[in-house]
PDB file of C-alpha atoms in Angstrom:
ATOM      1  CA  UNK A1068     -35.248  49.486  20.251  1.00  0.00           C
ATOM      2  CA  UNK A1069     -33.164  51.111  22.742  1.00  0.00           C
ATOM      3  CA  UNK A1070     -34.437  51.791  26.586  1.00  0.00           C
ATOM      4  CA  UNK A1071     -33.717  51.374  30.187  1.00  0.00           C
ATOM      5  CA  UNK A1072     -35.653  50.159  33.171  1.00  0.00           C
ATOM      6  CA  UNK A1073     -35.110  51.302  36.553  1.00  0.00           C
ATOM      7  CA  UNK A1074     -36.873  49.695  39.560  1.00  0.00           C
ATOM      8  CA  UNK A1075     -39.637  51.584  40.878  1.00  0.00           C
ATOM      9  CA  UNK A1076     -39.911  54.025  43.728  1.00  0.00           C
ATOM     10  CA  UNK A1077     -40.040  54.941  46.145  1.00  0.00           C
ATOM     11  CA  UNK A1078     -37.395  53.888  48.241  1.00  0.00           C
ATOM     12  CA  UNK A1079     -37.028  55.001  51.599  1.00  0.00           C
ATOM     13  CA  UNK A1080     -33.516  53.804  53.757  1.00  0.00           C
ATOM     14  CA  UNK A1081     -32.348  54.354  57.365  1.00  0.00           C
ATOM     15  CA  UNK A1082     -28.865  56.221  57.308  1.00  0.00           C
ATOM     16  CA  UNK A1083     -26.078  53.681  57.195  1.00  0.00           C
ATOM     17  CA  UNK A1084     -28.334  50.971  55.070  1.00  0.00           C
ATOM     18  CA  UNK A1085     -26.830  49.786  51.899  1.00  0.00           C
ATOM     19  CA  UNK A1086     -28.194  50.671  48.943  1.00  0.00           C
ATOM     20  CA  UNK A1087     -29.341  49.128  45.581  1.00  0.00           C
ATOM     21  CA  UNK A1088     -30.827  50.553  42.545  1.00  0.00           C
ATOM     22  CA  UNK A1089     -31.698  48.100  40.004  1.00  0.00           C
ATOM     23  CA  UNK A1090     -31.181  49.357  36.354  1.00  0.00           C
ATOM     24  CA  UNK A1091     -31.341  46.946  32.905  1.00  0.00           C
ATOM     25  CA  UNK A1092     -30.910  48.371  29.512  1.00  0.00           C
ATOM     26  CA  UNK A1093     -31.936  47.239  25.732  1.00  0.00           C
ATOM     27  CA  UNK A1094     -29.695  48.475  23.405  1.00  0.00           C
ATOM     28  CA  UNK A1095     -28.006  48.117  20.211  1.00  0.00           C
ATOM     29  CA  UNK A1096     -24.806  48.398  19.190  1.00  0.00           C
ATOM     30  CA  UNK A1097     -22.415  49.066  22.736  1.00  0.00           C
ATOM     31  CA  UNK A1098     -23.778  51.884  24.463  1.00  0.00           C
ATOM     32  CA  UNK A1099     -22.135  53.919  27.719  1.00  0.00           C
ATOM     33  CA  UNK A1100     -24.095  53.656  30.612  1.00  0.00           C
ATOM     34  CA  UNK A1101     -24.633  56.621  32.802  1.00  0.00           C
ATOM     35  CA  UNK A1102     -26.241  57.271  36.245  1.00  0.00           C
ATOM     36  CA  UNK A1103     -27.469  60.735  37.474  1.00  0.00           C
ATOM     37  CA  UNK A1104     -28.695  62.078  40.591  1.00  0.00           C
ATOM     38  CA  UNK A1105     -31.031  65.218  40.883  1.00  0.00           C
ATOM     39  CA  UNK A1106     -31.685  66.459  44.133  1.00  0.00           C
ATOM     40  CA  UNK A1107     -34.803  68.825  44.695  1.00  0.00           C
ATOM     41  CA  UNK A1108     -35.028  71.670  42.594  1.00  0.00           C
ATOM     42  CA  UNK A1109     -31.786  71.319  40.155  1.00  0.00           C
ATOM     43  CA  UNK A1110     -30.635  69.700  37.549  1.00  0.00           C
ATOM     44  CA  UNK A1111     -29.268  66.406  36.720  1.00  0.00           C
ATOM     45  CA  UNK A1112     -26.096  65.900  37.825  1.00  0.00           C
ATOM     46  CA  UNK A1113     -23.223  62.641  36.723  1.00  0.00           C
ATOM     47  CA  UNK A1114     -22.455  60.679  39.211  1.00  0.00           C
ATOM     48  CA  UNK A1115     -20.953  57.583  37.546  1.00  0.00           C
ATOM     49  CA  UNK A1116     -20.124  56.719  34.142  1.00  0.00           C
ATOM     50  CA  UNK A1117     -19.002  53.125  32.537  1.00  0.00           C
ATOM     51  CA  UNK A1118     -18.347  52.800  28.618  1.00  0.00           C
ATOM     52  CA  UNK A1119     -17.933  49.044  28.057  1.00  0.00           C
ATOM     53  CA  UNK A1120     -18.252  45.794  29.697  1.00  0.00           C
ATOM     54  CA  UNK A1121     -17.017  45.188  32.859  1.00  0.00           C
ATOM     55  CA  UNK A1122     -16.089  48.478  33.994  1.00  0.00           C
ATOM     56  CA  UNK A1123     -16.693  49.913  37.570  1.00  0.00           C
ATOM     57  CA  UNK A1124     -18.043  53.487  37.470  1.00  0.00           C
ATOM     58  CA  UNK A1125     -17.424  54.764  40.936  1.00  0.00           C
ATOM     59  CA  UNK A1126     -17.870  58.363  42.794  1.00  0.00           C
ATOM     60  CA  UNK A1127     -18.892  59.527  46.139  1.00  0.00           C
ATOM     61  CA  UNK A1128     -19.057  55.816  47.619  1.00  0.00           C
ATOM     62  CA  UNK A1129     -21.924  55.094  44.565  1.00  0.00           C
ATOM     63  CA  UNK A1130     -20.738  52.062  42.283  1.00  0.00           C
ATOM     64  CA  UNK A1131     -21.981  50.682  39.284  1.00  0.00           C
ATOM     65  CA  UNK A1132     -20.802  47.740  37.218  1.00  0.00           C
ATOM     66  CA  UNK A1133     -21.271  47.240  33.682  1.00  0.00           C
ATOM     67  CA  UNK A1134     -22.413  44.117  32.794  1.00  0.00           C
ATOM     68  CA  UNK A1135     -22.859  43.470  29.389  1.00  0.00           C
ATOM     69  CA  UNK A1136     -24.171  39.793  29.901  1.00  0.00           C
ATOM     70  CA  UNK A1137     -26.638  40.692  32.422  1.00  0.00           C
ATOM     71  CA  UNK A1138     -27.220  44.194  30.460  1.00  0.00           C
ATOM     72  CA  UNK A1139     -27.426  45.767  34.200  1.00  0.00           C
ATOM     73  CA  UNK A1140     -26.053  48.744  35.446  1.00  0.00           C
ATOM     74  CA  UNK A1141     -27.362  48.879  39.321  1.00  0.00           C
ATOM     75  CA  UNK A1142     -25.820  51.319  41.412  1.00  0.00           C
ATOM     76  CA  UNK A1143     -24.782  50.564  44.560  1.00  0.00           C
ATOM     77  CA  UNK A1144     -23.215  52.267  47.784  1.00  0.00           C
ATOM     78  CA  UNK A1145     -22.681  50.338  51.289  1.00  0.00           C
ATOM     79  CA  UNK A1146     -23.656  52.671  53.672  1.00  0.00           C
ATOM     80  CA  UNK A1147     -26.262  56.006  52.806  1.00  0.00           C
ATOM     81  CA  UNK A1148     -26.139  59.268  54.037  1.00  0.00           C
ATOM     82  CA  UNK A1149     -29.152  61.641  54.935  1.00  0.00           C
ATOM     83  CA  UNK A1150     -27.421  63.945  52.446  1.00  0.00           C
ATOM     84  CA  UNK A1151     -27.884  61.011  49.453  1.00  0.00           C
ATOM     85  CA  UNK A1152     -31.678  61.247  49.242  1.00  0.00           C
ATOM     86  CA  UNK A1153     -32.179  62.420  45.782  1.00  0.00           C
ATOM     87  CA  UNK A1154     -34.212  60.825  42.698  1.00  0.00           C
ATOM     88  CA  UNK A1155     -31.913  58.890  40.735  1.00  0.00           C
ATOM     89  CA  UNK A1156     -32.119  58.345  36.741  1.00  0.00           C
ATOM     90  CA  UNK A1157     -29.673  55.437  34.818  1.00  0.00           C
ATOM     91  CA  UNK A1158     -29.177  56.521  31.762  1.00  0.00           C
ATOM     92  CA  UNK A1159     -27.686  54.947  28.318  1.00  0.00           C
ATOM     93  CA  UNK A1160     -25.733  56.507  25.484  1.00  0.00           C
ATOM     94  CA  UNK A1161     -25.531  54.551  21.823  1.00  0.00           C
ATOM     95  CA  UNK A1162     -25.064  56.763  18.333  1.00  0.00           C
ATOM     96  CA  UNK A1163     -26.350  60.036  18.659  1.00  0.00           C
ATOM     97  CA  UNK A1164     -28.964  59.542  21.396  1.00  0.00           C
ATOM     98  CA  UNK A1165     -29.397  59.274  25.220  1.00  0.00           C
ATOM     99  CA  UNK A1166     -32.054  57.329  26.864  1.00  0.00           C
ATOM    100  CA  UNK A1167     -33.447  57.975  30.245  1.00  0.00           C
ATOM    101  CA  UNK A1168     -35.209  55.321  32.867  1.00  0.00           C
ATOM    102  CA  UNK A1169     -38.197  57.148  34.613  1.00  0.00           C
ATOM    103  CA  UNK A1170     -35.744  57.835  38.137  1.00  0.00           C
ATOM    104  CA  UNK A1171     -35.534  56.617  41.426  1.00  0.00           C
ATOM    105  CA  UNK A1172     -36.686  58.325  44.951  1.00  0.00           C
ATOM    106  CA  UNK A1173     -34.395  57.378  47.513  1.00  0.00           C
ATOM    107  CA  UNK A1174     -35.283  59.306  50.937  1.00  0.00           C
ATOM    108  CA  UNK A1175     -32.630  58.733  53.908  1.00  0.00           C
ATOM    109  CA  UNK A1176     -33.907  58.994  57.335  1.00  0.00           C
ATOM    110  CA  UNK A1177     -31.922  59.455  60.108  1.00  0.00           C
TER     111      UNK A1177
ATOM    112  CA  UNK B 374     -17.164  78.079  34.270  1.00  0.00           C
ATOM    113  CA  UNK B 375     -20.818  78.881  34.241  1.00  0.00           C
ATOM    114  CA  UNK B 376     -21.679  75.473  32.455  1.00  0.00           C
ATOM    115  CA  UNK B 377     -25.174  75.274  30.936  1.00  0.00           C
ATOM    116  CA  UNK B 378     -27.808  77.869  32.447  1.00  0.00           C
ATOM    117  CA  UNK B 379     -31.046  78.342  31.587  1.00  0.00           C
ATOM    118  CA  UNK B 380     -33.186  81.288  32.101  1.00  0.00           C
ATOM    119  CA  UNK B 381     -35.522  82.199  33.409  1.00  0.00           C
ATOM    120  CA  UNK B 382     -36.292  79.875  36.359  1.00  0.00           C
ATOM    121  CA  UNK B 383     -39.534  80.059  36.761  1.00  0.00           C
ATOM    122  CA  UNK B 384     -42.767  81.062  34.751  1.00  0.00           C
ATOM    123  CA  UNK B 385     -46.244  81.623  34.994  1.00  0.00           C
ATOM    124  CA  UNK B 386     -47.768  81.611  31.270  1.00  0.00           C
ATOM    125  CA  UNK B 387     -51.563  82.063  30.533  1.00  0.00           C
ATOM    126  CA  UNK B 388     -52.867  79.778  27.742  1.00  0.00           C
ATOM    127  CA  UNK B 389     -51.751  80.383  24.241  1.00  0.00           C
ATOM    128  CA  UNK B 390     -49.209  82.929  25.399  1.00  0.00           C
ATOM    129  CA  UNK B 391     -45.440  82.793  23.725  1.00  0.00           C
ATOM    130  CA  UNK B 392     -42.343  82.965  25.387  1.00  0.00           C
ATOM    131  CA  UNK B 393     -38.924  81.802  25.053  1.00  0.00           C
ATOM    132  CA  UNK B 394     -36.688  79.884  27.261  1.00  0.00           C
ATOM    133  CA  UNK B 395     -32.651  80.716  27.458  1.00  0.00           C
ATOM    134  CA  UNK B 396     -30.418  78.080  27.758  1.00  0.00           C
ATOM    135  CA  UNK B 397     -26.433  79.052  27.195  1.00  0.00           C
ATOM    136  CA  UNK B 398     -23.308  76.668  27.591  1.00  0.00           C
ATOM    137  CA  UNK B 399     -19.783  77.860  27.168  1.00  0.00           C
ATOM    138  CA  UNK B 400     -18.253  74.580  26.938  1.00  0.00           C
ATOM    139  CA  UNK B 401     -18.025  74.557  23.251  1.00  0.00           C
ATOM    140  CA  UNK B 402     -20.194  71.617  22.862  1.00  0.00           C
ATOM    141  CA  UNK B 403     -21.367  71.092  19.506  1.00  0.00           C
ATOM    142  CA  UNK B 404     -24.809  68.711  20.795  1.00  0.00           C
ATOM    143  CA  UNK B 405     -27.605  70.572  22.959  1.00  0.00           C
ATOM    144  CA  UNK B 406     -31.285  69.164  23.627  1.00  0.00           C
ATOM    145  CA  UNK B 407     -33.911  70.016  25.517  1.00  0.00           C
ATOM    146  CA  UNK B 408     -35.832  67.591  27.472  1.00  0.00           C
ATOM    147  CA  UNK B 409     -39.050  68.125  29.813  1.00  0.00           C
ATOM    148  CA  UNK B 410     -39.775  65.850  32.867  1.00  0.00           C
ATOM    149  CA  UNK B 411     -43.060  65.144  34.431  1.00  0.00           C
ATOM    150  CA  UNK B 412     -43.757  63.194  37.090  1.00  0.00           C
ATOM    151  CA  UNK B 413     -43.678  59.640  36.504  1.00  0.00           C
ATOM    152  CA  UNK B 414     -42.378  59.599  33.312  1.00  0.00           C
ATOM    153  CA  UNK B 415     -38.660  60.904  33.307  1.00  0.00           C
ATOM    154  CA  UNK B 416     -37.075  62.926  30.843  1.00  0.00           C
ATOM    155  CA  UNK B 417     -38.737  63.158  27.197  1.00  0.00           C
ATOM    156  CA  UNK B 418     -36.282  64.458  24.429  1.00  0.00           C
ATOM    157  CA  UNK B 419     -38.327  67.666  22.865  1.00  0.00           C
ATOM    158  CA  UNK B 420     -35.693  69.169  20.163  1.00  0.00           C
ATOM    159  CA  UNK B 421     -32.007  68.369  20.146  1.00  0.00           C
ATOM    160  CA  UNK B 422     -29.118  69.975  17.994  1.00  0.00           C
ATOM    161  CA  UNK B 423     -25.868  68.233  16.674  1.00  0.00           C
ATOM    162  CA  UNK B 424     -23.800  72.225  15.745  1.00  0.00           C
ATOM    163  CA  UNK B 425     -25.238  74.915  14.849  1.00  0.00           C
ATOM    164  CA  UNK B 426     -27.604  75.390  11.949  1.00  0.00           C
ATOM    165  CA  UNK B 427     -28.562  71.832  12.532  1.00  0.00           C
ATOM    166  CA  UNK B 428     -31.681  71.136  14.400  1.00  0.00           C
ATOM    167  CA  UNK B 429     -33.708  68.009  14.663  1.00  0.00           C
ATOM    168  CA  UNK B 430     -37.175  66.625  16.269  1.00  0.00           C
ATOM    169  CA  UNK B 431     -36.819  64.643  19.366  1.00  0.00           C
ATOM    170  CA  UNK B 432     -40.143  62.492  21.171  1.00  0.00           C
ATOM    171  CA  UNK B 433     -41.823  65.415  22.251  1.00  0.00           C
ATOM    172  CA  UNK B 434     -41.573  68.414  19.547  1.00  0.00           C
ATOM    173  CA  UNK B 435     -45.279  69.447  18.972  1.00  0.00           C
ATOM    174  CA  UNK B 436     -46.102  72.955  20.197  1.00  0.00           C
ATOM    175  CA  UNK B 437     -42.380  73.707  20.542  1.00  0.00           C
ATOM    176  CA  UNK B 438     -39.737  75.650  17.921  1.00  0.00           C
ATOM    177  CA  UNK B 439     -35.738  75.950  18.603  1.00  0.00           C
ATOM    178  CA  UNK B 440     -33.158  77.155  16.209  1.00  0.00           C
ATOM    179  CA  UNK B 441     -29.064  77.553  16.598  1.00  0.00           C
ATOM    180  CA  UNK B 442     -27.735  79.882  15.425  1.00  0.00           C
ATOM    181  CA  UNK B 443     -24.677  79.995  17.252  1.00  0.00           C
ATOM    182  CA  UNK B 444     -22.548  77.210  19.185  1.00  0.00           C
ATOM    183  CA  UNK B 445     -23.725  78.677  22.583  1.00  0.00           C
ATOM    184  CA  UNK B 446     -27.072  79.200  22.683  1.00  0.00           C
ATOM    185  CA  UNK B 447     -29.597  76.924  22.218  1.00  0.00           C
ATOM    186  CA  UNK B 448     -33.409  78.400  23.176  1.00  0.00           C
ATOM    187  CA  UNK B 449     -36.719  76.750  22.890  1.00  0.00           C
ATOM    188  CA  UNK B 450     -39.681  78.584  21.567  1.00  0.00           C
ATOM    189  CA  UNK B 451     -43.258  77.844  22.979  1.00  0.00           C
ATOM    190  CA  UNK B 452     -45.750  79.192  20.108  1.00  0.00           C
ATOM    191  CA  UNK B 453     -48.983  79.320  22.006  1.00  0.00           C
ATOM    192  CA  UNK B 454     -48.791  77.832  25.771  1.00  0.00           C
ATOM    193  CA  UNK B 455     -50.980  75.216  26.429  1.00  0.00           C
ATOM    194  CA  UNK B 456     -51.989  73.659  29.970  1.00  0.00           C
ATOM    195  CA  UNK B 457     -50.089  70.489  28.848  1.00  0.00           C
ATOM    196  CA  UNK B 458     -46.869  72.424  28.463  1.00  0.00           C
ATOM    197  CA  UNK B 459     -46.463  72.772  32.308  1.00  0.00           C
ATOM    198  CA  UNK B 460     -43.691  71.060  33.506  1.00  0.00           C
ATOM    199  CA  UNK B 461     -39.843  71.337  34.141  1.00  0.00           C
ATOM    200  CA  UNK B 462     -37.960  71.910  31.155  1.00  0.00           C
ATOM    201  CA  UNK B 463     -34.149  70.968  31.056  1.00  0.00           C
ATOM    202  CA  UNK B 464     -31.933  71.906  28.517  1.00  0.00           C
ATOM    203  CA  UNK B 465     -28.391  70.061  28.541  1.00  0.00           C
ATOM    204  CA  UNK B 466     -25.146  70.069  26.676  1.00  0.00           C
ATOM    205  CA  UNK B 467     -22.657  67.185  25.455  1.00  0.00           C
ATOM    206  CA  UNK B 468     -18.933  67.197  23.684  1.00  0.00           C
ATOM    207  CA  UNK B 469     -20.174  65.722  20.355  1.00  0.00           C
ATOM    208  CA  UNK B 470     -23.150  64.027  19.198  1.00  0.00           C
ATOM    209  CA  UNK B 471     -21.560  60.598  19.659  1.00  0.00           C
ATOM    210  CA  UNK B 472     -19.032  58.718  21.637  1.00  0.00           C
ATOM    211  CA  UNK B 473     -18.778  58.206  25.238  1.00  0.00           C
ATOM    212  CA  UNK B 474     -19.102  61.619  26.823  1.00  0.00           C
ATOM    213  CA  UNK B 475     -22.223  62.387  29.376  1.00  0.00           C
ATOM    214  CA  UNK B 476     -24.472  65.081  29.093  1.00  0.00           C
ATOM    215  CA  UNK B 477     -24.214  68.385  30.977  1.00  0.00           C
ATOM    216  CA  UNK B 478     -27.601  69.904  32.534  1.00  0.00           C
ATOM    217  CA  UNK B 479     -28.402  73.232  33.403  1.00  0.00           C
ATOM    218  CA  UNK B 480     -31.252  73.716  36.586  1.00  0.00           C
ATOM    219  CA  UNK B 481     -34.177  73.778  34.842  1.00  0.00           C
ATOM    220  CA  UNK B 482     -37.184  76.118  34.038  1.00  0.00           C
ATOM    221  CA  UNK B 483     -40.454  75.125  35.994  1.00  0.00           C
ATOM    222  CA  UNK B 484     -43.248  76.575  33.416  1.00  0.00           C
ATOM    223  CA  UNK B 485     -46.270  76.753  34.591  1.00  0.00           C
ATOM    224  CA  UNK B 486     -49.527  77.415  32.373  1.00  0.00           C
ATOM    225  CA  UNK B 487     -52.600  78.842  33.315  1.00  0.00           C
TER     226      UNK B 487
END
């Protein structure tokens, strides 16, 4: 079946650290990979998108890198900001339906 | 542009009470869901809709009703509120059911059932 698996939280980083998320995916077919940040009371929000292998999804200093022989999709940025501490959810996209990992707390401190 | 909202924000439901939550996108996307997220275990895909008319059952669809009847709205029905029904419900918005394009989220409804 189709899924994704984040690494687990929390995460807590000293501004100007860099930054890893691990993400992996199971999935048939060739899905779009997705990652989303949701900071405290709102929504989800895009921040990075890559639809095949091998492309860089990039936004806000975040990168992610599909890679299809790996099937990873970590998201990375080289130096965090107070203002990035936020839970963080990778996400794929294959046929008609979208599949969530459980998220990632990443707090910042100064 | 207004997006996808969701109304109301916040509730306060005694058990086995009804009430609908809003959720509106003027994007002209044909595919809507709604999801709920609890702690620890992400987002769970209650009832999702490919146009409207169409409706279908997601991982999560007992104790919850939706219809569409038109492309913008999309609102979830609770029939009779539980204690298990507390939680954040999102309700989110995408181009077409398939292809490449991400889903749009509105900012959630915390329910909360007494």
């Amino acid at each position: 079946g189709n899924s994704v698996t984040q690494m687990e939280g929390p995460v807590t980083l000293s501004e100007e650290a860099f930054l890893t998320i691990n993400c992996t995916y199971t999935a048939t077919g060739y899905p779009s990979l997705f990652w989303y940040v949701q900071y405290p009371g709102e929504g989800l929000q895009l921040l990075l998108k890559a639809t095949k292998a091998d492309d860089k999804g990039s936004n806000k200093g975040f990168e992610a890198t599909y890679r299809k022989e790996t099937t990873s999709f970590h998201l990375e940025k080289g130096s965090v900001q107070v203002s990035d501490s936020a839970v963080y959810f990778c996400a794929l996209s294959t046929g008609n339906q979208f599949y969530f990992g459980t998220g990632t707390s990443l707090t910042v401190i100064p | 542009n207004a997006g996808v909202t969701q109304t109301p924000k916040f509730q306060v439901l005694k058990t086995g009470q009804s009430m609908t939550l809003q959720c509106a996108q003027d994007m002209n996307h044909e595919y809507m869901s709604w999801y709920r997220q609890d702690p620890g275990m992400g987002l769970r895909l209650i009832h999702y809709s490919v146009g409207a008319g169409i409706t279908d059952q997601g991982e999560v669809p007992n104790g919850y009703n939706v219809s569409r009847s038109t492309t913008e709205d999309f609102p979830l029905r609770l029939l009779s509120a539980a204690p298990s029904q507390t939680s954040v419900y999102f309700c989110a918005s995408r181009i077409t059911e398939f292809g490449n394009q991400p889903q749009h989220f509105g900012d959630g409804t915390r329910l909360s059932i007494l």
